[in-house]
Coordinates of C-alpha atoms in Angstrom, one line a residue:
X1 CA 0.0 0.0 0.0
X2 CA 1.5 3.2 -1.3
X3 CA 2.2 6.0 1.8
X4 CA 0.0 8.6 2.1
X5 CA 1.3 12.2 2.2
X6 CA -0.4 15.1 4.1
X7 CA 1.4 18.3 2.6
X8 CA 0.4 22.3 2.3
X9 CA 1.3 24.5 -0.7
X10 CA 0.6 28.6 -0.5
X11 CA -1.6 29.7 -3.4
X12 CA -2.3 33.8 -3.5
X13 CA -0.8 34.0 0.3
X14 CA -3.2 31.3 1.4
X15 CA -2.3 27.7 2.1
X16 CA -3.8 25.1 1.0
X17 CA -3.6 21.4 2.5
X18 CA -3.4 18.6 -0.1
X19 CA -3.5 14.8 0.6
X20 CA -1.0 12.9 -1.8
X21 CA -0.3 9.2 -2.4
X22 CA 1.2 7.4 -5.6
X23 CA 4.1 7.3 -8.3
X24 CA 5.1 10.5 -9.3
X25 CA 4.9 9.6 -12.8
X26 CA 1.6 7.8 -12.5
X27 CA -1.7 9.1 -14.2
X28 CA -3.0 11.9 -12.0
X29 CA -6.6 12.0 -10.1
X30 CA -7.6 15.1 -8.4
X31 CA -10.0 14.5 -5.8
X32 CA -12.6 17.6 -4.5
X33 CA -14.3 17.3 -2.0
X34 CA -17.8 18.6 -1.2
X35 CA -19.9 20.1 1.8
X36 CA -19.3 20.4 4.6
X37 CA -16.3 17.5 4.3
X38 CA -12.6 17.7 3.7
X39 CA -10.0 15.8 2.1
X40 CA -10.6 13.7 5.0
X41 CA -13.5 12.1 3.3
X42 CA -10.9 10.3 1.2
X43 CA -8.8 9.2 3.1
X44 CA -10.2 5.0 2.4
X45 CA -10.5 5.7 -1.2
X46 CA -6.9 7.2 -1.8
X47 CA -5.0 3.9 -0.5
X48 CA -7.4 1.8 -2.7
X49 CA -6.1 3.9 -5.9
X50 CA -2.5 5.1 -5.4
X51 CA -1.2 1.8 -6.3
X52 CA -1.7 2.5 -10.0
X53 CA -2.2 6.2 -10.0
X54 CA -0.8 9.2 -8.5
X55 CA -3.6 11.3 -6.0
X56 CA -4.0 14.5 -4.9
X57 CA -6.6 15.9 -2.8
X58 CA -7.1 19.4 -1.8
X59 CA -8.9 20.7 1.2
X60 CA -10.9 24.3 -0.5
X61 CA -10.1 27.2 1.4
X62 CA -12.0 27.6 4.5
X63 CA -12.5 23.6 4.8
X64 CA -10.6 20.7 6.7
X65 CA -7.0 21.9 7.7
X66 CA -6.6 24.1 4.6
X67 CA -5.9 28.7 5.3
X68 CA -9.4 30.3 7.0
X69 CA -9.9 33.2 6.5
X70 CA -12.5 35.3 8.0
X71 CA -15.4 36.3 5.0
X72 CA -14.7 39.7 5.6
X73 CA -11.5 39.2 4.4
X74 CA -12.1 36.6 1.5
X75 CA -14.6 36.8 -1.6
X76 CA -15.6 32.9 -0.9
X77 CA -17.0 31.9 -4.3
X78 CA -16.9 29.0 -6.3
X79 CA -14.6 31.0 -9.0
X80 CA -12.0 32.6 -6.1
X81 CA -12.0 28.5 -4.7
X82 CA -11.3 27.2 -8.1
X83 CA -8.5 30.0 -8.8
X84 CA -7.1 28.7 -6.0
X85 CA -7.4 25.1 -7.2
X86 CA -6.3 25.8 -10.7
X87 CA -3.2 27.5 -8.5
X88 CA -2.2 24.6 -6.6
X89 CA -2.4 22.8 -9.2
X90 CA -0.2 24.9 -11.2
X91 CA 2.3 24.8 -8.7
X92 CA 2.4 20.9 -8.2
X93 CA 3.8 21.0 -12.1
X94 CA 0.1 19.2 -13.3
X95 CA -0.9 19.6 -16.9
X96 CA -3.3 16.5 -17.5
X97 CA -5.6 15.1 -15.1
X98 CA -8.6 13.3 -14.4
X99 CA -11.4 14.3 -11.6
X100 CA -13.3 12.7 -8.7
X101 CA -15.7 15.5 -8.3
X102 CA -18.7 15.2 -5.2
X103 CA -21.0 18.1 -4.3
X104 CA -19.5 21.0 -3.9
X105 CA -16.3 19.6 -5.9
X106 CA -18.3 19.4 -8.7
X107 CA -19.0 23.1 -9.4
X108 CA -15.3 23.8 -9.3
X109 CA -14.2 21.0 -11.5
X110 CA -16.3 21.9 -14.1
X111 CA -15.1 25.3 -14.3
X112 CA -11.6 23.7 -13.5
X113 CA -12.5 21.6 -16.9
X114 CA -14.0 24.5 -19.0
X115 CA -11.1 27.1 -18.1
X116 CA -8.7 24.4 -19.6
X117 CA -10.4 21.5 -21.6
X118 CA -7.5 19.9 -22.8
X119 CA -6.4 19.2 -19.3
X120 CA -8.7 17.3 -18.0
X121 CA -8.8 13.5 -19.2
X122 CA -11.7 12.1 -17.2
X123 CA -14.4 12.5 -14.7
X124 CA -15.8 10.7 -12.5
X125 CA -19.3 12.5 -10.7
X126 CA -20.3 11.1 -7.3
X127 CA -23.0 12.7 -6.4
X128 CA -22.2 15.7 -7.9
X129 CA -24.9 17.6 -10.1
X130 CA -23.9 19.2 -13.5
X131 CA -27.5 19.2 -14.8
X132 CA -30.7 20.7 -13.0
X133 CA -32.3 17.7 -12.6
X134 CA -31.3 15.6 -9.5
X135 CA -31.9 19.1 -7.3
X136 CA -34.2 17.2 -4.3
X137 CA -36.9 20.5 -3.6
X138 CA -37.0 19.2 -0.3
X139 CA -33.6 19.8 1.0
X140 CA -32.5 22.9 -1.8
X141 CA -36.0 24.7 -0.8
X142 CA -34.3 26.2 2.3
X143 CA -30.8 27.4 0.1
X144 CA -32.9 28.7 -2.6
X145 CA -35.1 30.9 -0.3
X146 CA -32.3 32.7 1.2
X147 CA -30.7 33.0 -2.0
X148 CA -33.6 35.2 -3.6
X149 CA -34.2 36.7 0.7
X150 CA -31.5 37.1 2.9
X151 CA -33.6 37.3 6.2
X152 CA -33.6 36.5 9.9
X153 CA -35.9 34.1 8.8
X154 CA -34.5 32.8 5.7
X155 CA -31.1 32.8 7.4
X156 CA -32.4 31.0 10.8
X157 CA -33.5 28.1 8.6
X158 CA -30.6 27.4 6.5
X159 CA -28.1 27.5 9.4
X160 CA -29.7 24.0 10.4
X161 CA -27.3 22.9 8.1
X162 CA -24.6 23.6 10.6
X163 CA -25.8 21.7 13.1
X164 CA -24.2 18.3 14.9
X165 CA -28.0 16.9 13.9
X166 CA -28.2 18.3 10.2
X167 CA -24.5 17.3 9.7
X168 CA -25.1 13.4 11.2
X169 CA -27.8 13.1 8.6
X170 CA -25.9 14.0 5.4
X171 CA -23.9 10.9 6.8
X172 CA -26.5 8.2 7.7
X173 CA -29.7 9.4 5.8
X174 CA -30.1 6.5 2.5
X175 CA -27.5 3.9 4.1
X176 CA -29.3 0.7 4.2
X177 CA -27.3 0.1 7.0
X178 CA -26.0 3.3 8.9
X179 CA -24.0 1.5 11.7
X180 CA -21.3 1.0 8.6
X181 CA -20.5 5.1 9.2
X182 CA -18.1 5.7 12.0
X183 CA -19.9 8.7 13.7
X184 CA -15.8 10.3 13.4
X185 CA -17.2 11.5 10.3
X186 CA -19.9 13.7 11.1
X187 CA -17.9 15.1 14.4
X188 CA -15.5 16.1 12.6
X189 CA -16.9 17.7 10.0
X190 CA -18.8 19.5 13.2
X191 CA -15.8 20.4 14.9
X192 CA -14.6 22.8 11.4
X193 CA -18.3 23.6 11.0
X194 CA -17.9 25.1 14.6
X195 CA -14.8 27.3 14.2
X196 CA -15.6 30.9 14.9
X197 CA -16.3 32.6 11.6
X198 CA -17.3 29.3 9.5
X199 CA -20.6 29.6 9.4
X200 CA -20.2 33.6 7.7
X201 CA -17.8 31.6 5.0
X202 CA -20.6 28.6 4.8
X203 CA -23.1 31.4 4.0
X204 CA -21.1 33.2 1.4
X205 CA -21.1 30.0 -0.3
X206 CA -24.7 29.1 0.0
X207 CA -25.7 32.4 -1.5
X208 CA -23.0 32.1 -4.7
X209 CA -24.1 28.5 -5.2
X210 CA -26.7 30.4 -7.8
X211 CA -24.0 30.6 -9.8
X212 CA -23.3 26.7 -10.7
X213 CA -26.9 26.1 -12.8
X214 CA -26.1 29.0 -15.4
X215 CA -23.0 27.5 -16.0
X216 CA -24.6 23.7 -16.6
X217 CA -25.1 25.0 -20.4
X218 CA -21.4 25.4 -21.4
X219 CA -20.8 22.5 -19.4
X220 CA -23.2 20.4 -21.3
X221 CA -21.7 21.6 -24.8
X222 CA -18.1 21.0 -23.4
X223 CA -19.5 17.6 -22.6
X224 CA -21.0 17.1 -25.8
X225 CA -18.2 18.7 -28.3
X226 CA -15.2 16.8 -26.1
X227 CA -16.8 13.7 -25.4
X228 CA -14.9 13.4 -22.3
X229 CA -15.3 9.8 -20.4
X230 CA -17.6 9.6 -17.3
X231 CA -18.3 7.9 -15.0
X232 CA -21.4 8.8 -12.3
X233 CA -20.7 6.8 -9.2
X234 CA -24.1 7.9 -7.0
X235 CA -25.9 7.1 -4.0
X236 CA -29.1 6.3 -5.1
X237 CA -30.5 7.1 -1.4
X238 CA -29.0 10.8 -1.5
X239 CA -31.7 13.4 -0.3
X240 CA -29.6 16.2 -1.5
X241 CA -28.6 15.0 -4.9
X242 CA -31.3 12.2 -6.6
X243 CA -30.0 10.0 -8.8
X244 CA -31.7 11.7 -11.7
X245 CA -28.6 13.8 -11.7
X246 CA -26.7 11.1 -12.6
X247 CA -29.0 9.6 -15.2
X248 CA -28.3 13.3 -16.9
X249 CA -24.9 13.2 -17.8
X250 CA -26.4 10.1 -20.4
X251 CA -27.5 13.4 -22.4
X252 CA -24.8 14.9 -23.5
X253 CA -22.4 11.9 -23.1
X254 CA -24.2 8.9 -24.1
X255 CA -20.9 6.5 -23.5
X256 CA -20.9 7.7 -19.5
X257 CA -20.8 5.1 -17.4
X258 CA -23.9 4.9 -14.8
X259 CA -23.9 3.3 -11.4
X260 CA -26.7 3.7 -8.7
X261 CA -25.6 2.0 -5.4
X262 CA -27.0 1.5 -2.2
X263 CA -26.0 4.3 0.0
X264 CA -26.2 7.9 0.5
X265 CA -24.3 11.5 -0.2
X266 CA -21.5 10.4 1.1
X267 CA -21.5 7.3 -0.7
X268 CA -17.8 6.3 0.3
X269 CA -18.4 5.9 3.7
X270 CA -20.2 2.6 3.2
X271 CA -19.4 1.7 -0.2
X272 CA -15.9 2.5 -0.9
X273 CA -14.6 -0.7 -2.3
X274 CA -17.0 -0.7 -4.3
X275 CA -16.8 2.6 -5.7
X276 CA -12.9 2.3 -6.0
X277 CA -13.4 -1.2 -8.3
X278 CA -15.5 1.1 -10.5
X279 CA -12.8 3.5 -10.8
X280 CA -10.3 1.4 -11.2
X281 CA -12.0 -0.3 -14.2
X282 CA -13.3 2.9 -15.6
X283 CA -9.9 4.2 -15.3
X284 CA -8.4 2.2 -16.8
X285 CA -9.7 1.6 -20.3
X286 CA -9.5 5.9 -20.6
X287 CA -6.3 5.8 -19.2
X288 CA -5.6 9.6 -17.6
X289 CA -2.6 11.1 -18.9
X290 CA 0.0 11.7 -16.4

């Protein structure tokens, strides 16, 4: 089993903590993680790859052990987090790359792979939406009403989400068998949730999230011009994300590869062999470029 390293590279004056296992001159994955998780949310999956490829996963700014600053003194959007991405990147010396991309990872590896097409050599979506459908009313209701309302009201409701209760559930909800997700998990993504000032940066982000759907249209011609290989790996019991979201990317790329397994959002916490077999397979008849 190849080591794992836990490194931090400084991006605009901010740094960054990256996860990073494998050859050096293997095929590259880049793995984003989504909300509110870290890199940490890997850390089963990157053993389970780095054998055959090289992996690096970033924590965005603001998340896991990665620079914090306050939202007063950061413009948290999904374009400033993928600048800093791209930037990292940059300075690791990577040119081609393919993409594990969940949740909130997804909205900045798509602009990751429309600022630079010809860098990106395959995705693989779990649970992470490129296409309006898959949006589940019930949970995005509360984000969209303080997007077009910042109230006390609209605001009291959506910080539910930063709650120990609201964050177990992301976990546990849609696992057919929830005693298979260590409850470390959820307390730790609890215990960054908690820091003083995360929950301003949490709300920045909520309200810029309006930016990812007018985006899915150059993302669907990207996908549909480039015919890049995908595969959607997706919890089928995710509450957040339906698996209608995965049947979309058959649209615009009729070769993707479409799984619907047994679990939830964070489909990896009880389902991560299997996920990683479907990589690995995927992966390896597209074969990333290093």
């Amino acid at each position: 089993m190849a080591a794992v390293h836990h490194r931090y590279g400084t991006v605009r004056g901010r740094r960054l903590f990256y996860r990073e296992a494998g050859p050096a001159d293997a095929p590259l994955i880049v793995l984003l993680h989504g909300f509110p998780a870290s890199s940490f949310m890997f850390r089963d999956l990157i053993p389970l790859l780095s054998d055959r490829y090289r992996v690096i996963a970033p924590d965005h700014l603001g998340f896991g052990l990665s620079d914090m600053p306050r939202a007063e003194e950061f413009d948290y959007t999904f374009d400033a987090l993928t600048d800093l991405t791209e930037g990292l990147l940059d300075e690791l010396g990577v040119v081609r790359y393919a993409i594990y991309v969940q949740d909130y990872g997804a909205p900045i590896g798509w602009r990751l792979a429309l600022r630079r097409p010809q860098a990106i050599t395959a995705i693989v979506s779990q649970n992470g939406n490129g296409y309006d459908a898959g949006f589940v009313e019930s949970f995005w209701k509360t984000i969209w009403d303080y997007q077009r309302e910042q109230t006390p009201e609209t605001e009291t409701a959506i910080r539910q989400a930063f709650t120990l209760d609201v964050t177990r559930w992301q976990y546990v909800i849609g696992v057919p068998d929830e005693t298979l997700v260590s409850p470390d998990t959820w307390h730790h993504d609890f215990a960054l949730l908690s820091r003083p000032g995360n929950d301003e940066i949490q709300l920045k982000l909520f309200l810029d999230y309006a930016t990812n759907p007018p985006l899915y249209p150059r993302l669907h011609e990207y996908f549909r011009t480039g015919q890049v290989p995908l595969l959607a790996v997706w919890g089928r019991g995710d509450p957040i994300f339906g698996p209608d979201g995965a049947r979309a990317f058959a649209e615009d790329l009729p070769d993707a590869e479409i799984h619907l397994l047994d679990g939830g959002h964070f489909l990896l916490e009880s389902a991560v062999e299997e996920v990683a077999a479907l990589i690995r397979d995927f992966l390896a008849n597209v074969r990333p470029g290093a």
